[in-house]
CSV table of C-alpha atoms and ligand atoms in Angstrom, one decimal:
chain,number,residue,atom,x,y,z
G,1,UNK,CA,96.9,163.8,180.5
G,2,UNK,CA,93.5,165.4,180.0
G,3,UNK,CA,92.1,167.6,182.7
G,4,UNK,CA,90.1,170.7,183.4
G,5,UNK,CA,93.0,173.0,184.4
G,6,UNK,CA,92.8,176.0,186.6
G,7,UNK,CA,94.1,179.6,186.5
G,8,UNK,CA,97.7,179.9,187.8
G,9,UNK,CA,97.4,183.6,188.5
G,10,UNK,CA,94.6,186.0,189.4
G,11,UNK,CA,94.8,187.6,185.9
G,12,UNK,CA,94.2,184.2,184.4
G,13,UNK,CA,90.8,183.8,186.2
G,14,UNK,CA,88.8,185.8,183.7
G,15,UNK,CA,90.0,184.0,180.6
G,16,UNK,CA,89.5,180.7,182.4
G,17,UNK,CA,85.9,181.5,183.1
G,18,UNK,CA,85.4,182.8,179.6
G,19,UNK,CA,86.5,179.5,178.1
G,20,UNK,CA,84.5,177.5,180.7
G,21,UNK,CA,81.2,179.3,180.0
G,22,UNK,CA,81.8,179.1,176.3
G,23,UNK,CA,82.0,175.3,176.4
G,24,UNK,CA,78.5,174.0,175.6
G,25,UNK,CA,79.7,170.4,176.2
G,26,UNK,CA,80.1,171.2,179.9
G,27,UNK,CA,77.6,174.1,180.2
G,28,UNK,CA,75.0,174.4,177.4
G,29,UNK,CA,73.5,177.9,177.7
G,30,UNK,CA,70.9,179.6,175.6
G,31,UNK,CA,72.5,182.3,173.4
G,32,UNK,CA,75.9,180.9,174.6
G,33,UNK,CA,78.0,183.4,172.7
G,34,UNK,CA,76.4,186.2,174.5
G,35,UNK,CA,75.3,184.7,177.8
G,36,UNK,CA,78.6,182.8,178.4
G,37,UNK,CA,80.9,185.9,178.5
G,38,UNK,CA,78.2,187.8,180.5
G,39,UNK,CA,78.2,185.2,183.3
G,40,UNK,CA,82.0,184.8,183.2
G,41,UNK,CA,82.4,188.5,183.6
G,42,UNK,CA,80.0,188.7,186.5
G,43,UNK,CA,81.5,185.8,188.3
G,44,UNK,CA,85.2,186.9,187.8
G,45,UNK,CA,85.5,189.1,191.0
G,46,UNK,CA,84.1,186.5,193.3
G,47,UNK,CA,86.2,183.7,191.8
G,48,UNK,CA,89.3,185.9,191.9
G,49,UNK,CA,88.7,186.3,195.7
G,50,UNK,CA,88.6,182.6,196.1
G,51,UNK,CA,91.9,182.0,194.2
G,52,UNK,CA,93.4,184.9,196.2
G,53,UNK,CA,92.4,183.0,199.4
G,54,UNK,CA,94.3,179.9,198.4
G,55,UNK,CA,97.5,181.7,197.5
G,56,UNK,CA,96.7,183.4,194.2
G,57,UNK,CA,96.3,180.5,191.8
G,58,UNK,CA,95.5,176.9,191.1
G,59,UNK,CA,98.2,174.3,191.8
G,60,UNK,CA,96.8,171.8,189.3
G,61,UNK,CA,99.5,172.2,186.6
G,62,UNK,CA,102.2,171.8,189.2
G,63,UNK,CA,100.7,168.6,190.5
G,64,UNK,CA,99.8,167.2,187.0
G,65,UNK,CA,103.4,167.6,185.8
G,66,UNK,CA,104.7,166.0,189.0
G,67,UNK,CA,102.3,163.1,188.6
G,68,UNK,CA,103.0,162.8,184.9
G,69,UNK,CA,106.8,162.6,185.4
G,70,UNK,CA,106.4,160.0,188.2
G,71,UNK,CA,104.0,158.0,185.9
G,72,UNK,CA,106.4,158.1,182.9
G,73,UNK,CA,109.3,157.0,185.1
G,74,UNK,CA,107.3,154.1,186.6
G,75,UNK,CA,106.1,153.1,183.1
G,76,UNK,CA,109.7,152.9,181.8
G,77,UNK,CA,110.3,150.4,184.6
G,78,UNK,CA,107.2,148.3,184.5
G,79,UNK,CA,106.6,148.4,180.7
G,80,UNK,CA,110.1,148.5,179.1
G,81,UNK,CA,108.7,147.0,175.9
G,82,UNK,CA,106.8,150.2,175.3
G,83,UNK,CA,109.5,152.6,176.5
G,84,UNK,CA,110.4,155.4,176.4
G,85,UNK,CA,107.3,157.1,177.7
G,86,UNK,CA,106.6,160.8,177.8
G,87,UNK,CA,103.7,162.7,179.2
G,88,UNK,CA,102.0,165.8,177.8
G,89,UNK,CA,99.4,167.9,179.6
G,90,UNK,CA,96.2,169.0,177.8
G,91,UNK,CA,94.0,171.2,179.9
G,92,UNK,CA,90.5,172.2,178.7
G,93,UNK,CA,90.3,175.8,180.0
G,94,UNK,CA,93.8,177.0,180.9
G,95,UNK,CA,97.2,176.5,179.2
G,96,UNK,CA,98.7,174.1,178.2
G,97,UNK,CA,95.8,173.4,175.8
G,98,UNK,CA,95.3,170.4,173.6
G,99,UNK,CA,97.0,172.1,170.7
G,100,UNK,CA,100.0,172.9,172.8
G,101,UNK,CA,100.4,169.2,173.7
G,102,UNK,CA,99.8,168.1,170.1
G,103,UNK,CA,102.3,170.5,168.6
G,104,UNK,CA,104.9,169.4,171.2
G,105,UNK,CA,104.2,165.7,170.5
G,106,UNK,CA,104.6,166.3,166.7
G,107,UNK,CA,107.9,168.1,167.4
G,108,UNK,CA,109.1,165.2,169.5
G,109,UNK,CA,108.3,162.7,166.8
G,110,UNK,CA,105.6,160.9,168.7
G,111,UNK,CA,103.6,158.3,166.6
G,112,UNK,CA,101.7,156.3,169.2
G,113,UNK,CA,99.6,158.3,171.7
G,114,UNK,CA,97.2,157.5,174.6
G,115,UNK,CA,94.6,160.0,175.5
G,116,UNK,CA,94.5,159.5,179.2
G,117,UNK,CA,91.7,161.2,181.2
G,118,UNK,CA,92.7,162.4,184.7
G,119,UNK,CA,89.0,162.2,185.7
G,120,UNK,CA,88.7,158.6,187.1
G,121,UNK,CA,85.0,158.5,186.6
G,122,UNK,CA,83.6,159.3,183.1
G,123,UNK,CA,81.2,162.1,182.3
G,124,UNK,CA,80.5,163.6,178.9
G,125,UNK,CA,80.9,167.0,180.6
G,126,UNK,CA,84.5,166.4,181.7
G,127,UNK,CA,86.3,163.5,179.9
G,128,UNK,CA,83.9,163.7,177.0
G,129,UNK,CA,84.5,167.4,176.5
G,130,UNK,CA,88.3,167.1,176.8
G,131,UNK,CA,88.4,164.3,174.2
G,132,UNK,CA,86.1,166.1,171.8
G,133,UNK,CA,88.4,169.2,172.1
G,134,UNK,CA,91.5,167.0,171.5
G,135,UNK,CA,90.1,165.7,168.2
G,136,UNK,CA,89.0,169.2,167.2
G,137,UNK,CA,92.4,170.6,168.1
G,138,UNK,CA,94.1,167.9,166.0
G,139,UNK,CA,92.0,168.9,163.0
G,140,UNK,CA,92.7,172.6,163.6
G,141,UNK,CA,96.4,172.0,163.7
G,142,UNK,CA,96.4,169.7,160.6
G,143,UNK,CA,97.6,166.9,162.9
G,144,UNK,CA,94.6,164.5,162.5
G,145,UNK,CA,96.8,161.9,160.8
G,146,UNK,CA,99.9,162.5,162.9
G,147,UNK,CA,99.3,160.0,165.7
G,148,UNK,CA,97.7,156.6,166.3
G,149,UNK,CA,95.4,157.0,169.3
G,150,UNK,CA,93.9,154.9,172.0
G,151,UNK,CA,91.9,156.2,174.8
G,152,UNK,CA,91.8,155.6,178.6
G,153,UNK,CA,88.4,157.0,179.2
G,154,UNK,CA,87.7,155.9,182.8
G,155,UNK,CA,89.3,154.0,185.6
G,156,UNK,CA,86.9,154.2,188.6
G,157,UNK,CA,87.8,150.7,189.8
G,158,UNK,CA,91.5,150.4,189.1
G,159,UNK,CA,93.1,148.7,192.1
G,160,UNK,CA,96.0,151.3,192.3
G,161,UNK,CA,93.5,154.2,192.3
G,162,UNK,CA,91.4,152.5,195.0
G,163,UNK,CA,94.6,151.8,197.0
G,164,UNK,CA,95.6,155.5,196.7
G,165,UNK,CA,92.2,156.6,197.9
G,166,UNK,CA,92.2,154.1,200.8
G,167,UNK,CA,95.7,155.4,201.8
G,168,UNK,CA,94.4,159.0,201.7
G,169,UNK,CA,91.3,158.1,203.9
G,170,UNK,CA,93.5,156.3,206.4
G,171,UNK,CA,95.8,159.3,206.6
G,172,UNK,CA,92.8,161.6,207.1
G,173,UNK,CA,91.4,159.3,209.9
G,174,UNK,CA,94.7,159.5,211.7
G,175,UNK,CA,94.0,163.1,212.6
G,176,UNK,CA,90.9,162.2,214.6
G,177,UNK,CA,91.0,161.2,218.3
G,178,UNK,CA,91.7,157.4,218.3
G,179,UNK,CA,88.6,156.6,220.4
G,180,UNK,CA,86.3,158.5,218.0
G,181,UNK,CA,87.9,157.3,214.7
G,182,UNK,CA,85.6,154.3,214.2
G,183,UNK,CA,82.5,156.5,214.3
G,184,UNK,CA,83.9,159.3,212.1
G,185,UNK,CA,81.6,159.9,209.2
G,186,UNK,CA,83.3,159.6,205.7
G,187,UNK,CA,81.7,162.1,203.5
G,188,UNK,CA,82.5,161.2,199.9
G,189,UNK,CA,82.1,164.4,197.9
G,190,UNK,CA,82.2,164.7,194.1
G,191,UNK,CA,81.5,167.5,191.7
G,192,UNK,CA,77.8,167.6,190.9
G,193,UNK,CA,76.1,167.5,187.5
G,194,UNK,CA,72.9,169.1,186.2
G,195,UNK,CA,70.1,166.6,186.3
G,196,UNK,CA,69.5,167.2,182.6
G,197,UNK,CA,72.9,165.6,182.0
G,198,UNK,CA,72.2,162.7,184.4
G,199,UNK,CA,68.8,162.1,182.8
G,200,UNK,CA,70.3,161.7,179.3
G,201,UNK,CA,72.3,158.8,180.7
G,202,UNK,CA,75.7,160.1,181.8
G,203,UNK,CA,77.7,157.4,183.4
G,204,UNK,CA,79.2,159.6,186.2
G,205,UNK,CA,76.9,158.9,189.2
G,206,UNK,CA,77.1,155.2,188.8
G,207,UNK,CA,80.9,155.3,188.5
G,208,UNK,CA,81.2,157.5,191.6
G,209,UNK,CA,79.1,155.0,193.5
G,210,UNK,CA,81.2,152.1,192.2
G,211,UNK,CA,84.4,153.8,193.4
G,212,UNK,CA,82.9,154.4,196.8
G,213,UNK,CA,81.6,150.9,197.3
G,214,UNK,CA,85.0,149.4,196.2
G,215,UNK,CA,87.1,151.7,198.4
G,216,UNK,CA,84.9,151.0,201.4
G,217,UNK,CA,85.8,147.3,200.9
G,218,UNK,CA,89.4,148.3,201.6
G,219,UNK,CA,88.7,150.8,204.4
G,220,UNK,CA,86.3,148.6,206.4
G,221,UNK,CA,82.6,148.2,206.0
G,222,UNK,CA,82.0,149.3,209.6
G,223,UNK,CA,83.0,152.9,208.9
G,224,UNK,CA,79.9,155.1,208.3
G,225,UNK,CA,79.9,156.9,205.1
G,226,UNK,CA,77.7,159.2,202.8
G,227,UNK,CA,77.9,160.2,199.2
G,228,UNK,CA,77.2,163.8,198.2
G,229,UNK,CA,77.8,166.3,195.4
G,230,UNK,CA,79.4,169.8,195.5
G,231,UNK,CA,79.8,172.9,193.4
G,232,UNK,CA,76.4,173.3,191.8
G,233,UNK,CA,75.6,176.8,190.5
G,234,UNK,CA,72.4,178.5,189.3
G,235,UNK,CA,68.7,177.6,189.7
G,236,UNK,CA,68.5,174.5,187.5
G,237,UNK,CA,68.2,171.1,189.3
G,238,UNK,CA,71.5,169.4,190.1
G,239,UNK,CA,72.5,165.9,191.2
G,240,UNK,CA,72.3,165.6,195.0
G,241,UNK,CA,72.3,165.4,197.9
G,242,UNK,CA,74.4,168.5,198.0
G,243,UNK,CA,77.5,168.5,200.2
G,244,UNK,CA,76.4,171.6,202.1
G,245,UNK,CA,72.9,170.2,202.9
G,246,UNK,CA,74.5,166.9,204.0
G,247,UNK,CA,76.8,168.8,206.4
G,248,UNK,CA,73.9,170.7,207.9
G,249,UNK,CA,72.0,167.4,208.3
G,250,UNK,CA,74.9,165.7,210.0
G,251,UNK,CA,75.3,168.6,212.3
G,252,UNK,CA,71.6,168.3,213.2
G,253,UNK,CA,72.0,164.6,213.9
G,254,UNK,CA,74.8,165.4,216.4
G,255,UNK,CA,77.7,164.0,214.3
G,256,UNK,CA,80.8,165.6,215.7
G,257,UNK,CA,83.5,164.0,213.4
G,258,UNK,CA,83.5,164.3,209.7
G,259,UNK,CA,86.2,163.4,207.1
G,260,UNK,CA,85.5,164.7,203.6
G,261,UNK,CA,86.9,162.5,200.9
G,262,UNK,CA,87.2,164.2,197.4
G,263,UNK,CA,86.4,161.1,195.4
G,264,UNK,CA,86.7,162.5,191.8
G,265,UNK,CA,89.7,164.8,192.0
G,266,UNK,CA,93.3,163.7,191.6
G,267,UNK,CA,95.0,166.7,193.0
G,268,UNK,CA,94.2,169.9,195.0
G,269,UNK,CA,92.5,172.7,193.3
G,270,UNK,CA,89.8,175.3,194.1
G,271,UNK,CA,87.1,172.7,195.0
G,272,UNK,CA,89.3,171.1,197.7
G,273,UNK,CA,91.3,174.1,198.9
G,274,UNK,CA,88.6,176.6,199.1
G,275,UNK,CA,85.1,175.0,198.8
G,276,UNK,CA,85.8,172.1,201.1
G,277,UNK,CA,88.5,173.4,203.4
G,278,UNK,CA,87.2,177.0,203.9
G,279,UNK,CA,83.5,177.2,202.9
G,280,UNK,CA,82.3,173.8,204.1
G,281,UNK,CA,84.8,174.1,207.1
G,282,UNK,CA,83.0,177.3,208.2
G,283,UNK,CA,79.6,175.7,207.7
G,284,UNK,CA,80.6,172.6,209.6
G,285,UNK,CA,81.8,174.7,212.5
G,286,UNK,CA,78.5,176.7,212.5
G,287,UNK,CA,76.4,173.5,212.7
G,288,UNK,CA,78.4,172.0,215.6
G,289,UNK,CA,80.7,169.5,213.9
G,290,UNK,CA,83.7,169.6,216.1
G,291,UNK,CA,86.3,167.9,214.0
G,292,UNK,CA,85.9,168.6,210.2
G,293,UNK,CA,88.8,167.4,208.1
G,294,UNK,CA,89.6,166.5,204.5
G,295,UNK,CA,91.5,163.5,203.3
G,296,UNK,CA,94.7,164.7,201.6
G,297,UNK,CA,94.6,164.9,197.8
G,298,UNK,CA,97.0,162.6,195.9
G,299,UNK,CA,99.2,165.5,194.8
G,300,UNK,CA,102.8,164.1,195.1
G,301,UNK,CA,101.8,160.6,196.4
G,302,UNK,CA,104.2,157.9,195.0
G,303,UNK,CA,101.4,155.4,195.4
G,304,UNK,CA,99.2,157.4,193.0
G,305,UNK,CA,102.0,158.0,190.5
G,306,UNK,CA,102.6,154.2,190.4
G,307,UNK,CA,98.8,153.7,190.0
G,308,UNK,CA,98.7,156.0,187.0
G,309,UNK,CA,101.6,154.0,185.4
G,310,UNK,CA,99.7,150.8,186.1
G,311,UNK,CA,96.5,152.1,184.5
G,312,UNK,CA,98.5,152.9,181.3
G,313,UNK,CA,100.6,149.7,181.3
G,314,UNK,CA,97.4,147.6,181.7
G,315,UNK,CA,95.8,149.6,178.8
G,316,UNK,CA,98.8,149.0,176.5
G,317,UNK,CA,98.9,145.3,177.4
G,318,UNK,CA,95.2,144.9,176.7
G,319,UNK,CA,95.5,146.1,173.1
G,320,UNK,CA,92.1,148.0,173.6
G,321,UNK,CA,91.4,151.2,171.7
G,322,UNK,CA,89.0,152.4,174.4
G,323,UNK,CA,86.5,150.9,176.9
G,324,UNK,CA,83.4,149.3,175.6
G,325,UNK,CA,81.4,152.1,177.4
G,326,UNK,CA,83.1,154.8,175.4
G,327,UNK,CA,81.2,153.6,172.4
G,328,UNK,CA,77.8,154.2,174.1
G,329,UNK,CA,76.3,157.6,173.3
G,330,UNK,CA,73.9,159.3,175.6
G,331,UNK,CA,70.2,159.3,174.8
G,332,UNK,CA,69.4,162.1,172.5
G,333,UNK,CA,73.1,163.1,172.0
G,334,UNK,CA,73.5,165.1,168.8
G,335,UNK,CA,77.1,166.2,169.4
G,336,UNK,CA,79.1,165.1,166.3
G,337,UNK,CA,82.4,164.7,168.1
G,338,UNK,CA,81.1,162.5,171.0
G,339,UNK,CA,82.7,159.1,171.2
G,340,UNK,CA,84.9,159.6,168.1
G,341,UNK,CA,88.6,158.7,167.9
G,342,UNK,CA,90.9,160.0,165.2
G,343,UNK,CA,93.3,157.4,163.7
G,344,UNK,CA,92.7,154.6,166.3
G,345,UNK,CA,95.7,152.5,166.9
G,346,UNK,CA,93.8,149.2,167.1
G,347,UNK,CA,90.7,147.8,165.8
G,348,UNK,CA,88.0,150.5,165.7
G,349,UNK,CA,87.1,152.2,162.5
G,350,UNK,CA,87.8,155.9,162.3
G,351,UNK,CA,84.7,157.8,163.0
G,352,UNK,CA,84.3,161.0,161.1
G,353,UNK,CA,82.6,163.9,162.9
G,354,UNK,CA,79.1,164.6,161.6
G,355,UNK,CA,77.5,167.9,161.1
G,356,UNK,CA,77.0,169.7,164.4
G,357,UNK,CA,73.5,170.2,165.8
G,358,UNK,CA,72.8,172.7,168.5
G,359,UNK,CA,71.9,170.9,171.7
G,360,UNK,CA,68.9,171.9,173.8
G,361,UNK,CA,70.0,174.6,176.3
G,362,UNK,CA,69.7,173.4,179.9
G,363,UNK,CA,71.2,176.1,182.0
G,364,UNK,CA,68.6,178.9,181.5
G,365,UNK,CA,68.9,181.4,184.3
G,366,UNK,CA,72.4,180.3,185.4
G,367,UNK,CA,74.0,182.8,187.7
O,409,LIG,FE1,77.0,161.9,176.1
O,409,LIG,FE2,77.3,163.0,173.6
O,409,LIG,S1,76.6,164.0,175.5
O,409,LIG,S2,77.6,161.0,174.2
């Protein structure tokens, strides 16, 4: 189960930011080895304050483990021919890392493995970075031949995921006055991307929109909705409209009821608990939005655990190594690890990483 991860304690914030700003696949910086630590150091106090405000750390590991166990239990029931199933967590910027998962898998005698992204919509900055790091970690650990891999690289339209999202939206709408529910604005909010990433052909915006269109078919086409993007940093252009500008605009238009729907996160973490609930909550209040709520994250939802199991079961039944889209490289991509798979279980030839070429820096002036 591949995901970003998050610091579990306040002392873990600095190393988390150091790793985040060192990753040129998510954040290409000029002079990264120098500028990355500099920005991480500067941002640490502010980010620590945010984690302190949500109880002192990220709950993402807790929820991922709960979801993983629920998924494995469901899989044993709905796919007995591939049982027993085990889950391993590989976070990108906080423990457990990819090497922790790989070592444990080797110790447990695993031979067949599915690299399962926990980002429903694909981006080279998230799923791409996690997969690339998984392959690099396998090489570092001398485990590149240890497992036969297939990859679940995206699932933006999986029926179980859409069902879980619709359930969360309906639960969120319940907290609005019954007579105003039908006019409540659904504000689908996803993490933003720098426009340089979008322009090179990243699949993420199209997949976010696909998820939203599909879930609106379940929720009801009469419900008004908007799509916006949160969490941009620095002066470079980012994919918009931004969530904060959209909230201001809705306030100006006299919208009094807004339900924010985090469409790209599978459990609570800093972007839901602090950015949406606290920062955007205060902004909404200031611009006159009377009822500003957030649809609950999937966290311990049994519907979502079953959805994860169904995603994996369908993948195993399909015999696919990865989606057809995973083979498509972005325009101008020179990253040797992108779209490679070590020891694929089925079909695809093994793709050997090529020599690395430094990508053009796109975050000049960040922070
Ligand atoms: Fe998209 Fe390499 S950055 S394939």
